[in-house]
mmCIF file of C-alpha atoms in Angstrom:
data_model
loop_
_atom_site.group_PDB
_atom_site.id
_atom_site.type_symbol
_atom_site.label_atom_id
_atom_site.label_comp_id
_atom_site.label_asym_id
_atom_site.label_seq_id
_atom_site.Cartn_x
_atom_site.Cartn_y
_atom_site.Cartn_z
ATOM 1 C CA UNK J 55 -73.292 -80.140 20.113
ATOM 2 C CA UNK J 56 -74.051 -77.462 17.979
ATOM 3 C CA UNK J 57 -77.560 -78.468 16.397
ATOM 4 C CA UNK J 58 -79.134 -80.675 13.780
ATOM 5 C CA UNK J 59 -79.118 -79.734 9.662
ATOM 6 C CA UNK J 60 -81.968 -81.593 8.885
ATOM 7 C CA UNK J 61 -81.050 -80.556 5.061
ATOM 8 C CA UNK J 62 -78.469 -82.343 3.305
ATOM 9 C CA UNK J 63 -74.708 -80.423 3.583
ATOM 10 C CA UNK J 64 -73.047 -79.277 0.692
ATOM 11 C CA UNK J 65 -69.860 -80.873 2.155
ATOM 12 C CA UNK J 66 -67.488 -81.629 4.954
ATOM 13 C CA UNK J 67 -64.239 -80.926 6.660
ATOM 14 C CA UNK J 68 -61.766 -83.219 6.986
ATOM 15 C CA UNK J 69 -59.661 -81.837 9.877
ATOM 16 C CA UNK J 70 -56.908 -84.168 9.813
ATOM 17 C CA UNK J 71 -53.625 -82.817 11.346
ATOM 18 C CA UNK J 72 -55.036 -79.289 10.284
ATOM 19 C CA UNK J 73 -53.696 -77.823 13.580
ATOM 20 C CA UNK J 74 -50.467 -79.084 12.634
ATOM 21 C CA UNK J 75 -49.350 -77.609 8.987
ATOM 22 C CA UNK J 76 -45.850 -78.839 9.722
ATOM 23 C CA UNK J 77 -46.814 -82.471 9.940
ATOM 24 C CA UNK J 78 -48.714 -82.073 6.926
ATOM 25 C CA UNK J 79 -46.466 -80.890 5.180
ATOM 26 C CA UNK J 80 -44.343 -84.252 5.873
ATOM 27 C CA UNK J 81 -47.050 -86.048 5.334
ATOM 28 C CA UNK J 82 -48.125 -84.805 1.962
ATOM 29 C CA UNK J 83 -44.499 -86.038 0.735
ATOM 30 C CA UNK J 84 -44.637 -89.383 2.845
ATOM 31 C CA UNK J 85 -48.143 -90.167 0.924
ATOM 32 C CA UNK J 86 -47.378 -88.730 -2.266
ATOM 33 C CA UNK J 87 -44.417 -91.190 -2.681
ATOM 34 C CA UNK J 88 -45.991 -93.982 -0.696
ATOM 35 C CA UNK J 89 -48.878 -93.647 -3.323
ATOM 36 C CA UNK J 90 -46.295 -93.851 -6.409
ATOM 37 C CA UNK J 91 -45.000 -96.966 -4.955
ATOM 38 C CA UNK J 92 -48.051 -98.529 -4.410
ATOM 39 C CA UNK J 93 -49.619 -98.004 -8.094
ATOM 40 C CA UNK J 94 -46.253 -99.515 -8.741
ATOM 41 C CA UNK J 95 -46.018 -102.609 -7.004
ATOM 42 C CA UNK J 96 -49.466 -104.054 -7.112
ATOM 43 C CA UNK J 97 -49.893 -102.882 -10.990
ATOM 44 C CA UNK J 98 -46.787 -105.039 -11.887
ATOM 45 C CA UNK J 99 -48.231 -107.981 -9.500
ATOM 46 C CA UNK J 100 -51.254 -108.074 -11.616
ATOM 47 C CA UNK J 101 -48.832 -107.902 -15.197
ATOM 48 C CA UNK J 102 -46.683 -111.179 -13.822
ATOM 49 C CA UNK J 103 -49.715 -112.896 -12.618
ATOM 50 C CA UNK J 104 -51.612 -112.058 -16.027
ATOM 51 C CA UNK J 105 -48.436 -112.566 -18.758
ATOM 52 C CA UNK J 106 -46.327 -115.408 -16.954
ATOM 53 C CA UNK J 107 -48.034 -118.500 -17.689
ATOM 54 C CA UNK J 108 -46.506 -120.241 -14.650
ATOM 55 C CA UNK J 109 -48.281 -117.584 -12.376
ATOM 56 C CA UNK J 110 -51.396 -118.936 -13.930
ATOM 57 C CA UNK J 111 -52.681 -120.842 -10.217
ATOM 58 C CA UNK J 112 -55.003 -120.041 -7.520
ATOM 59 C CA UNK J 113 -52.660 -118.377 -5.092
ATOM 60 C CA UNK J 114 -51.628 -115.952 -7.898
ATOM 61 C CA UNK J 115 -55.073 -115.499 -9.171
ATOM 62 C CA UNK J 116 -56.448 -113.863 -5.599
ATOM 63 C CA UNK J 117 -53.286 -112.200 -5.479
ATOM 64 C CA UNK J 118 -54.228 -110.363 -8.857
ATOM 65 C CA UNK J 119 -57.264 -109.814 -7.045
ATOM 66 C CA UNK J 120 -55.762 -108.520 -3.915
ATOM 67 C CA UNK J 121 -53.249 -105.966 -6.075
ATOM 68 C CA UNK J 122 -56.146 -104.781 -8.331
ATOM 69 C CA UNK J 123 -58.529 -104.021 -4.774
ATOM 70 C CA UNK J 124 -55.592 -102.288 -2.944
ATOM 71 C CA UNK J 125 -55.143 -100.537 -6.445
ATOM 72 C CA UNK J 126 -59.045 -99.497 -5.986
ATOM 73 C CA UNK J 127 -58.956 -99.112 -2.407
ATOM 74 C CA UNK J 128 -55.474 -96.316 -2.412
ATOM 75 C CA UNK J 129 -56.884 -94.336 -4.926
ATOM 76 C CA UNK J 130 -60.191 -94.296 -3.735
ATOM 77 C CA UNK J 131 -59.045 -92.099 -0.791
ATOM 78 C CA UNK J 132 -55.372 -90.911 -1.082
ATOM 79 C CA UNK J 133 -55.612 -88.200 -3.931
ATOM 80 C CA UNK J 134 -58.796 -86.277 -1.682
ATOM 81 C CA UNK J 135 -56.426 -87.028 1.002
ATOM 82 C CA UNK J 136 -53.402 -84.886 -0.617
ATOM 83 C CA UNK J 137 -55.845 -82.363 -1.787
ATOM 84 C CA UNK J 138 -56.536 -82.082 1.768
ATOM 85 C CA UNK J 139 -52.756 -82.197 3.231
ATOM 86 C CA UNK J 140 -51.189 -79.868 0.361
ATOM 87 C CA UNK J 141 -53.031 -76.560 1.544
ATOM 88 C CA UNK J 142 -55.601 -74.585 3.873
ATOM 89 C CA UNK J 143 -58.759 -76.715 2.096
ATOM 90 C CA UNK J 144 -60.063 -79.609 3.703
ATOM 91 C CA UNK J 145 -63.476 -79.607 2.230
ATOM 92 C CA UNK J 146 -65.337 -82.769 0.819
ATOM 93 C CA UNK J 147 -68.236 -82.866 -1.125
ATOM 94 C CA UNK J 148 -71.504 -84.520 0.290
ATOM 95 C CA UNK J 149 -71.370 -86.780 -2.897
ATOM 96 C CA UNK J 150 -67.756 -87.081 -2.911
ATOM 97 C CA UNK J 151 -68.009 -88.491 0.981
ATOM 98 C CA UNK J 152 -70.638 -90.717 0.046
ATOM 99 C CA UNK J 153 -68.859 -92.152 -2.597
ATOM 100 C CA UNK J 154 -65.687 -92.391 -0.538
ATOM 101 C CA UNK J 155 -67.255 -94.032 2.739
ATOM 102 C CA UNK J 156 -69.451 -96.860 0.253
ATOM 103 C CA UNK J 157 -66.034 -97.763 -2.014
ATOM 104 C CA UNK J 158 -63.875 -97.673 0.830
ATOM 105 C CA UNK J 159 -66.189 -99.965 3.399
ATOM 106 C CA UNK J 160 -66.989 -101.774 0.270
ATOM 107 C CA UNK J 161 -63.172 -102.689 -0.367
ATOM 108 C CA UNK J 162 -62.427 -102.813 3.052
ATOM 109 C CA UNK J 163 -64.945 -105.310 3.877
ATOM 110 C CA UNK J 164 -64.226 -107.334 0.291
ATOM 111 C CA UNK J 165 -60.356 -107.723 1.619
ATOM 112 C CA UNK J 166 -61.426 -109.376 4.808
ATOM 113 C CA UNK J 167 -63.745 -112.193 2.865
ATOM 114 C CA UNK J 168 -60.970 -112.442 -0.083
ATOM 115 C CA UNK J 169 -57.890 -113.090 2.730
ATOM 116 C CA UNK J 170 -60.366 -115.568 4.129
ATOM 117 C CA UNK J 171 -60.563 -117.250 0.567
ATOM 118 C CA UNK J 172 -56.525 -117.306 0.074
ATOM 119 C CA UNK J 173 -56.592 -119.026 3.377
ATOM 120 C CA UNK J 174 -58.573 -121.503 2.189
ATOM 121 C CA UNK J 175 -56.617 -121.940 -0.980
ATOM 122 C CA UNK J 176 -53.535 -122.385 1.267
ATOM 123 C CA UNK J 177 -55.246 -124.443 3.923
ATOM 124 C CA UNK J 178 -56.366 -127.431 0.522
ATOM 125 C CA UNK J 179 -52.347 -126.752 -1.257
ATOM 126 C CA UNK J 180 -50.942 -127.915 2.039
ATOM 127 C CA UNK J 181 -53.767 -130.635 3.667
ATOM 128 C CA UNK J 182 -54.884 -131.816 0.601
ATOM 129 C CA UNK J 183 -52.063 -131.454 -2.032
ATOM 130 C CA UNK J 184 -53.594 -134.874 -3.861
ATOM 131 C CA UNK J 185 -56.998 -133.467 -4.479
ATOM 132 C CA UNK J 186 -55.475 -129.660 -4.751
ATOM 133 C CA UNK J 187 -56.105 -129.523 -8.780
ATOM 134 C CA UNK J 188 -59.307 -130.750 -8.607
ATOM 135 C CA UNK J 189 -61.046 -128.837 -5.440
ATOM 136 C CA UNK J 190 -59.486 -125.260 -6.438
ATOM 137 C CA UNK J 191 -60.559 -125.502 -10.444
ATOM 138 C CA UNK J 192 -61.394 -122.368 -12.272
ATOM 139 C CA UNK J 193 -64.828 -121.963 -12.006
ATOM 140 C CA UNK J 194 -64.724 -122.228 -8.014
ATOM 141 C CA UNK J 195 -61.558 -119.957 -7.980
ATOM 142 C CA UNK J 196 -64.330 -117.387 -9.733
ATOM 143 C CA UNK J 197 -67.103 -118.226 -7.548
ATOM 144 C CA UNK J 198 -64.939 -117.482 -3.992
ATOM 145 C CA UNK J 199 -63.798 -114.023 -5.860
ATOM 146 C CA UNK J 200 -67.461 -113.029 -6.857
ATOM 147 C CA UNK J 201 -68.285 -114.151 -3.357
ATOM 148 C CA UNK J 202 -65.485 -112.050 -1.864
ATOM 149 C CA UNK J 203 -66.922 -108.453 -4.062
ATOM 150 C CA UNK J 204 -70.466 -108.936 -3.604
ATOM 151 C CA UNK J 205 -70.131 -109.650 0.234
ATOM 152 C CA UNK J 206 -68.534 -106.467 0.888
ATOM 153 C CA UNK J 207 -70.356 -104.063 -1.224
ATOM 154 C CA UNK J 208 -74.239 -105.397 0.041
ATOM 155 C CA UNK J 209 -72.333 -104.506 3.373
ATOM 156 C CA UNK J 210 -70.984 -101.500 2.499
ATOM 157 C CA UNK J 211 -74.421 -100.484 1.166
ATOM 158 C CA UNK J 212 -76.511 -100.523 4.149
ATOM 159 C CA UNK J 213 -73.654 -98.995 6.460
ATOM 160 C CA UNK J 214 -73.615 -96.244 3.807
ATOM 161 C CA UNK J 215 -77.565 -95.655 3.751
ATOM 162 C CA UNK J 216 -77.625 -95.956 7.776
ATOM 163 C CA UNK J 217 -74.886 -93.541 7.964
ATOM 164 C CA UNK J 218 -76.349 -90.947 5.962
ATOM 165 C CA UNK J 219 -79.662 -90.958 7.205
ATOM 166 C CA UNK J 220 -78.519 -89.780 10.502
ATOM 167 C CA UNK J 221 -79.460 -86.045 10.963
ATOM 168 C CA UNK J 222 -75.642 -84.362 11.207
ATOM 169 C CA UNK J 223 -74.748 -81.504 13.559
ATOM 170 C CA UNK J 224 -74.158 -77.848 11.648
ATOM 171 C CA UNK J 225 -70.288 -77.631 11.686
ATOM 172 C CA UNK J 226 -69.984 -81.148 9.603
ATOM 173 C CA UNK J 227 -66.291 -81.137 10.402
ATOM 174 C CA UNK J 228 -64.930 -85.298 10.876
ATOM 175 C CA UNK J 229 -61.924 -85.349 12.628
ATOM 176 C CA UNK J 230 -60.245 -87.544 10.547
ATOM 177 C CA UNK J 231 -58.656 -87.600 6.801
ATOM 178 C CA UNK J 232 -61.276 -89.696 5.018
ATOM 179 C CA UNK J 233 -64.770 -90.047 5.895
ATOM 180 C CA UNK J 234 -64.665 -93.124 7.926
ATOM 181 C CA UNK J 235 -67.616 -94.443 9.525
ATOM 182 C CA UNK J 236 -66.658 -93.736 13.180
ATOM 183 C CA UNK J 237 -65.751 -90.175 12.487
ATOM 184 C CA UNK J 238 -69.042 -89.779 10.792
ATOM 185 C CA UNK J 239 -71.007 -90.855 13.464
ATOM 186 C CA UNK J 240 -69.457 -89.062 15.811
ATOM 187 C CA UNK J 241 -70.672 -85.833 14.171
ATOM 188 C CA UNK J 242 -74.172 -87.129 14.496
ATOM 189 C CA UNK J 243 -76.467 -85.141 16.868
ATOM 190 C CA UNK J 244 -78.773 -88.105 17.776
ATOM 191 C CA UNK J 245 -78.553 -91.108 19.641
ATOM 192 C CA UNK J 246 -76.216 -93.252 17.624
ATOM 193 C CA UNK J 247 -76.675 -96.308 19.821
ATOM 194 C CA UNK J 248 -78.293 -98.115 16.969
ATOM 195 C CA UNK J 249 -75.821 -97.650 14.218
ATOM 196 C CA UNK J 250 -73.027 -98.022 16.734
ATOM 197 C CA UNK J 251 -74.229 -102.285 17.489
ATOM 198 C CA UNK J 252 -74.609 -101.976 14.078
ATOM 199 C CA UNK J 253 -71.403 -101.393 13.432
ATOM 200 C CA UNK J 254 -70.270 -103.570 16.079
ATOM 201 C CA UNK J 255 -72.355 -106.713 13.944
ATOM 202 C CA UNK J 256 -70.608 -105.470 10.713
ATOM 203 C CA UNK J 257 -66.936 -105.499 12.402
ATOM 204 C CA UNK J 258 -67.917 -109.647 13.776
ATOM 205 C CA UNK J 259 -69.252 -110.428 10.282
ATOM 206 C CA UNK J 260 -66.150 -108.738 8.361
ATOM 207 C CA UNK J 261 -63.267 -108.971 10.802
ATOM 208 C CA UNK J 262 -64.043 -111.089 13.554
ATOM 209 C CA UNK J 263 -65.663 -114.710 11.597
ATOM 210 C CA UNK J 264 -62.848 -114.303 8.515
ATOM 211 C CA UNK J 265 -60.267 -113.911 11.153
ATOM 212 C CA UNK J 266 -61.598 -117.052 13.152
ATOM 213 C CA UNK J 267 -61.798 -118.561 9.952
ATOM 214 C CA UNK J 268 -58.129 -117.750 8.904
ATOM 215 C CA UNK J 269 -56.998 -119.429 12.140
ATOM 216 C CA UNK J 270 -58.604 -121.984 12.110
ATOM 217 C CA UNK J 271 -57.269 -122.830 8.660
ATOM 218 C CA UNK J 272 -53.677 -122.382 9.787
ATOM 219 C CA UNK J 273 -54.428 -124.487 12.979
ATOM 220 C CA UNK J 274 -54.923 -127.358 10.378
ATOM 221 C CA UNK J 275 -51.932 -126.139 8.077
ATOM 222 C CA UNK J 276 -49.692 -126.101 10.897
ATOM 223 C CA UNK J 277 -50.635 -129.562 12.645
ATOM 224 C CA UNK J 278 -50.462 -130.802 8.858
ATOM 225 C CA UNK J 279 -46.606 -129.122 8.658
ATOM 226 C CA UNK J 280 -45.378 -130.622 11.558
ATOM 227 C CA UNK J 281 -45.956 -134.277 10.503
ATOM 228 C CA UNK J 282 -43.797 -133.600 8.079
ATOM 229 C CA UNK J 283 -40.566 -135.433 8.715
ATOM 230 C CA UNK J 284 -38.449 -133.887 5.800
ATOM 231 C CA UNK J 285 -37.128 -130.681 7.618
ATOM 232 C CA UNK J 286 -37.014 -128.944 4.203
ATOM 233 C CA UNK J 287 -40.466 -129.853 3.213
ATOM 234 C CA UNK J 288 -41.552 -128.361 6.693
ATOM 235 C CA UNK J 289 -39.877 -125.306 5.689
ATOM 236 C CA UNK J 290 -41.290 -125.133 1.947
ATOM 237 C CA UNK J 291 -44.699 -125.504 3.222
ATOM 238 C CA UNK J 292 -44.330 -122.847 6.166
ATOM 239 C CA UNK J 293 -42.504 -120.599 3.434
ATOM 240 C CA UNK J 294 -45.860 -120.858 1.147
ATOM 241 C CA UNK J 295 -48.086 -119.555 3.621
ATOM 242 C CA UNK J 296 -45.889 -116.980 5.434
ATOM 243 C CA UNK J 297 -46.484 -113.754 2.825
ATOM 244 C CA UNK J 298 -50.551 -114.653 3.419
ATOM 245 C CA UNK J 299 -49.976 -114.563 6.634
ATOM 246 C CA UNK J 300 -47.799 -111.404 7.604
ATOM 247 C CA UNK J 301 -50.530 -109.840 5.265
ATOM 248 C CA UNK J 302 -53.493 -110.629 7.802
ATOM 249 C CA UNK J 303 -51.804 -109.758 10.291
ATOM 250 C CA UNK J 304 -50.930 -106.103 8.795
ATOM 251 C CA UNK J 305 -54.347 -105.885 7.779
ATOM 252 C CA UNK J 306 -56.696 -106.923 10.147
ATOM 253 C CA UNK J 307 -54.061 -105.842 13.801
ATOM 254 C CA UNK J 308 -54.670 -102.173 11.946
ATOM 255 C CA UNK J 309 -58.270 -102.917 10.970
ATOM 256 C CA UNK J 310 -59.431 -104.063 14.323
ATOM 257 C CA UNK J 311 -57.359 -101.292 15.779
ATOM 258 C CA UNK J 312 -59.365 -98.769 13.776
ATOM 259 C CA UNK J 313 -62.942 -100.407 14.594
ATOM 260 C CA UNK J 314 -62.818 -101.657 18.425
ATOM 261 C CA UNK J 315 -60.654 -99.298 20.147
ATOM 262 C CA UNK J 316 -62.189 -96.735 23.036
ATOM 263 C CA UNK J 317 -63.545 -93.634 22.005
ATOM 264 C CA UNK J 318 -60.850 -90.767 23.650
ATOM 265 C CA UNK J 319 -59.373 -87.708 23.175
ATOM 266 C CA UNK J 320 -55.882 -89.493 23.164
ATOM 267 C CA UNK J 321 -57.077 -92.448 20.492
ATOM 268 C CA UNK J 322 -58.610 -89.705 18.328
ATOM 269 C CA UNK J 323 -55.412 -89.023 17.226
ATOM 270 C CA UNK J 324 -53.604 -92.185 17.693
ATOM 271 C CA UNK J 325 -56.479 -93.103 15.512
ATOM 272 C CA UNK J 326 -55.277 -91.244 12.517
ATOM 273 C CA UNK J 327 -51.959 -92.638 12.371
ATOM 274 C CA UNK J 328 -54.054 -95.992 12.322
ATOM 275 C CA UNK J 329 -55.885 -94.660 9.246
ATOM 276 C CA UNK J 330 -52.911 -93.690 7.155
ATOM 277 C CA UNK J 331 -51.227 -96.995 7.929
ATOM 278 C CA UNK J 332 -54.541 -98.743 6.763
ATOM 279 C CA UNK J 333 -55.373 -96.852 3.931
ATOM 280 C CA UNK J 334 -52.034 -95.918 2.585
ATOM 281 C CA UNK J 335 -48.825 -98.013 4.094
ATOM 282 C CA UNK J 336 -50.434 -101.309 3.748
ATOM 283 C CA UNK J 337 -51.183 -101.711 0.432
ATOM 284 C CA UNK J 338 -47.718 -100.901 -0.470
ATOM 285 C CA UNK J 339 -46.521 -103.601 1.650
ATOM 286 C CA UNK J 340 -48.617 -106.272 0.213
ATOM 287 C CA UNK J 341 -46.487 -106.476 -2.948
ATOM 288 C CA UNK J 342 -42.747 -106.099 -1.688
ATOM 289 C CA UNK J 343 -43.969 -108.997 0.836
ATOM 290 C CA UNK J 344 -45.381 -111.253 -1.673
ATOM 291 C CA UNK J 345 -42.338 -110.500 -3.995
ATOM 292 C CA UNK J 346 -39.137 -110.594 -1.615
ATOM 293 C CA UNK J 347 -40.630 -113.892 -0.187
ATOM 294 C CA UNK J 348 -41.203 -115.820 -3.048
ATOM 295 C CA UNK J 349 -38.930 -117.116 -5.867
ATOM 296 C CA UNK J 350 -41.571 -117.434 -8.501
ATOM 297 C CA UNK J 351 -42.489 -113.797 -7.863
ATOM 298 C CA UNK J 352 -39.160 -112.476 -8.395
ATOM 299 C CA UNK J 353 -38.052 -114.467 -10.831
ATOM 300 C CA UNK J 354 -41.309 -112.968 -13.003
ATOM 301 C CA UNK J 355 -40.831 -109.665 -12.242
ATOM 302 C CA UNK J 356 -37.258 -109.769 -13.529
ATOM 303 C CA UNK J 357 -38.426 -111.346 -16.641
ATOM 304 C CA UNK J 358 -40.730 -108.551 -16.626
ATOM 305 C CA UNK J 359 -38.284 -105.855 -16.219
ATOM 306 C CA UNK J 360 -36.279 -107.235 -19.344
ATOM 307 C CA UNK J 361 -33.089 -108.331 -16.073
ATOM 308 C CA UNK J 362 -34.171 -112.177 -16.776
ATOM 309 C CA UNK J 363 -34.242 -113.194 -20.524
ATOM 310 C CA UNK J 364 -34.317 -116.590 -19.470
#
């Protein structure tokens, strides 16, 4: 360790693949179209969902949600990231990091609670269909969605202001492209003990309890599926909750990846990879999944794009 700046820095470095310009290079195009694609796909999730009145139900109402936070999330930390990957400056601002870790923990940690919530909306379409109007009605669709954003901004706030207090060695260089929380603390030159169980409580509150949650909703959808008798109603149902599904999976395999893995040399920059799927390939995927797997979706993005008149 190089020694403590009690003083606050006037930025950092985001070292990246900076030893490997060639790889950047790739990557800055990768990103860059990645980035297009994504501002794309979720943007015209949220015009269907908002100007075709049949899109007007709960599933489609998180999923507006869900495309406006990826939105959020994306551009929150991939135009510093191709700042970063188009030349020899890597630099950060202290306020820009700030601002970076607390939206990006804070949308993070919101996408964890508001997957939970479409997993409850699936888990009362499919186990209670009868009583599925009247338990998911508007004002409790915006209660679970106000829940979702104020859950994960009170926790992104004190992980921020723990974070920062921590007295930061002189070189201020994270070894990653965004300032995550792990590379952060890693540049700390105290005993990070604390803020490392703390970060251990935040990861069970935000990944590990929605995740038990989500399973234990599609433990009941899928014992509520199989007494079914109609094969094609078995089919329907499993079809309804497969995009949710193949979603969490995406998001919280890469998230839990990122989080709980063992500090090495080796996962350092296995690490990285993790980060760019998370922060960049994911959100793009949410809305070709969503779309290519469900006929409602397609059909009102064609009528969208002028290709469905009808």
């Amino acid at each position: 360790m190089k020694g403590t700046n009690a003083s606050t820095p006037a930025g950092f470095i985001l070292l990246g693949f900076s030893d490997q310009p060639h790889l950047e290079m790739v990557l800055l195009l990768v990103v860059s179209i990645i980035y297009i694609l994504t501002l794309m796909g979720n943007t015209a999730i949220i015009l269907v969902s908002y100007f075709n009145s049949k899109l007007h139900t709960p599933m489609y109402f998180f999923l507006s949600n869900l495309s406006f936070l990826d939105l959020c999330f994306t551009t929150s930390v991939v135009p510093q990231m191709l700042w970063n990957l188009k030349g020899p400056d890597k630099t950060i601002s202290y306020t820009g990091c700030v601002i970076q870790l607390y939206v990006a923990l804070g949308l993070g940690s919101t996408e964890c609670v508001l997957l939970t919530v479409m997993a409850y909306d699936r888990f009362n379409a499919i186990c209670r269909p009868l009583h599925y109007g009247v338990i998911m009605h508007p004002k409790l669709l915006q209660q679970l969605a106000a829940l979702a954003w104020i859950s994960g901004f009170v926790g992104s706030t004190v992980q921020t202001i723990l974070v920062f207090q921590l007295p930061l060695c002189s070189h201020h260089m994270v070894d990653d492209f965004t300032c995550e929380e792990p590379a952060l603390i890693k540049i700390a030159c105290v005993n990070t003990t604390f803020l490392e169980n703390e970060l251990s409580i935040a990861s069970v509150l935000y990944v590990m309890i929605p995740l038990g949650l989500i399973l234990v909703s599609y433990g009941c959808i899928v014992r509520s599926v199989l007494k079914i008798k109609s094969t094609e109603g078995r089919r329907k149902a499993f079809g309804t909750c497969g995009s949710h599904l193949i979603v969490v999976v995406l998001f919280f395999g890469t998230l839990a990846s990122i989080y709980i893995q063992p500090k090495s040399k080796y996962t350092q920059n296995y690490s990285k990879f993790l980060t760019l799927f998370y922060t960049v390939v994911t959100p793009s995927l949410n809305p070709l999944i969503y779309t290519l797997r469900n006929k409602e979706a397609k059909w009102a993005l064609r009528r969208l794009l002028g290709r469905d008149p009808s």
